[in-house]
XYZ file of C-alpha atoms in Angstrom:
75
model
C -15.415 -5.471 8.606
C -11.660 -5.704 7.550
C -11.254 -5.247 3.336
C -8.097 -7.207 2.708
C -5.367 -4.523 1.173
C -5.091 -5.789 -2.193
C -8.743 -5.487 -3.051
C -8.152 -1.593 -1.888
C -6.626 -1.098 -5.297
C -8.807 -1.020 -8.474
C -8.359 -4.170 -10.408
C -6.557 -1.837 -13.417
C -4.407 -1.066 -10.490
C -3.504 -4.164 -9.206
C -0.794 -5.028 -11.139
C 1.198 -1.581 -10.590
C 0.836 -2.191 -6.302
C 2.325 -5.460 -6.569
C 5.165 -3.886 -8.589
C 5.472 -1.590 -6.087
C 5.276 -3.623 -2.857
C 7.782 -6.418 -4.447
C 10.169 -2.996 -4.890
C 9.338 -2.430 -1.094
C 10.139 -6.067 -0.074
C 13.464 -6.094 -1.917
C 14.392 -2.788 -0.888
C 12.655 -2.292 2.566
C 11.080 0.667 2.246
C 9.130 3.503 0.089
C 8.611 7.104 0.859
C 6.730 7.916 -2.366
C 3.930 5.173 -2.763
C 1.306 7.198 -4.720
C -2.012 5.578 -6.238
C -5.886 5.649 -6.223
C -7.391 3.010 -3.611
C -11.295 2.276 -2.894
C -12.555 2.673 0.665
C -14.665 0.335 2.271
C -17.553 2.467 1.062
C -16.666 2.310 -2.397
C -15.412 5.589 -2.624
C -12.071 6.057 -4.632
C -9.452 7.967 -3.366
C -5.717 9.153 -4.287
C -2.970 8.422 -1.677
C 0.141 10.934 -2.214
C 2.969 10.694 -0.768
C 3.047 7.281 1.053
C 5.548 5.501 3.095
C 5.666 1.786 3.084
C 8.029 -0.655 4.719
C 8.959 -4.484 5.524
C 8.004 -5.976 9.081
C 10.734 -8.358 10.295
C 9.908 -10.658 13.263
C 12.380 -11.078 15.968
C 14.513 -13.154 13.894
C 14.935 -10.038 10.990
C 12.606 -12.642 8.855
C 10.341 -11.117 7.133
C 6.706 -11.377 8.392
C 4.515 -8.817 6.077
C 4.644 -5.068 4.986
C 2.602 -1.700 6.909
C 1.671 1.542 5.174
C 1.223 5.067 6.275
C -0.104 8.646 4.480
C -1.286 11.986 5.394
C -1.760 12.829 1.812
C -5.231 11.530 -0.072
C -8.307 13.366 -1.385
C -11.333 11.780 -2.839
C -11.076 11.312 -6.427
């Protein structure tokens, strides 16, 4: 089962990722993406640390965003 990325966040916490990802869309990346997400289990977490960037296609269009972290510990 795939849990879409948005519903990862805690709905008080929704509002702050968008800011964040609309940042990342306008200004391609983020090394410093920090917040508390749910796992597919339920359990809450805090990612630290987190690098997020723009996909382009082949056309430098762009086609989405991807995420990556080391950091987290379960809240």
């Amino acid at each position: 089962t795939v849990t879409p990325s948005r519903i990862t966040a805690e709905p008080v916490n929704r509002e702050e990722r968008a800011r964040v990802l609309e940042q990342v869309r306008q200004n391609g990346f983020t090394d410093s993406y920090q917040g508390v997400r749910i796992s597919r289990t339920g359990r809450r977490f805090l990612v630290e640390q987190a690098t997020v960037w723009n996909i382009l296609d082949e056309n430098e269009r762009y086609a989405g965003q991807a995420a990556t972290f080391s950091q987290w510990r379960y809240l």
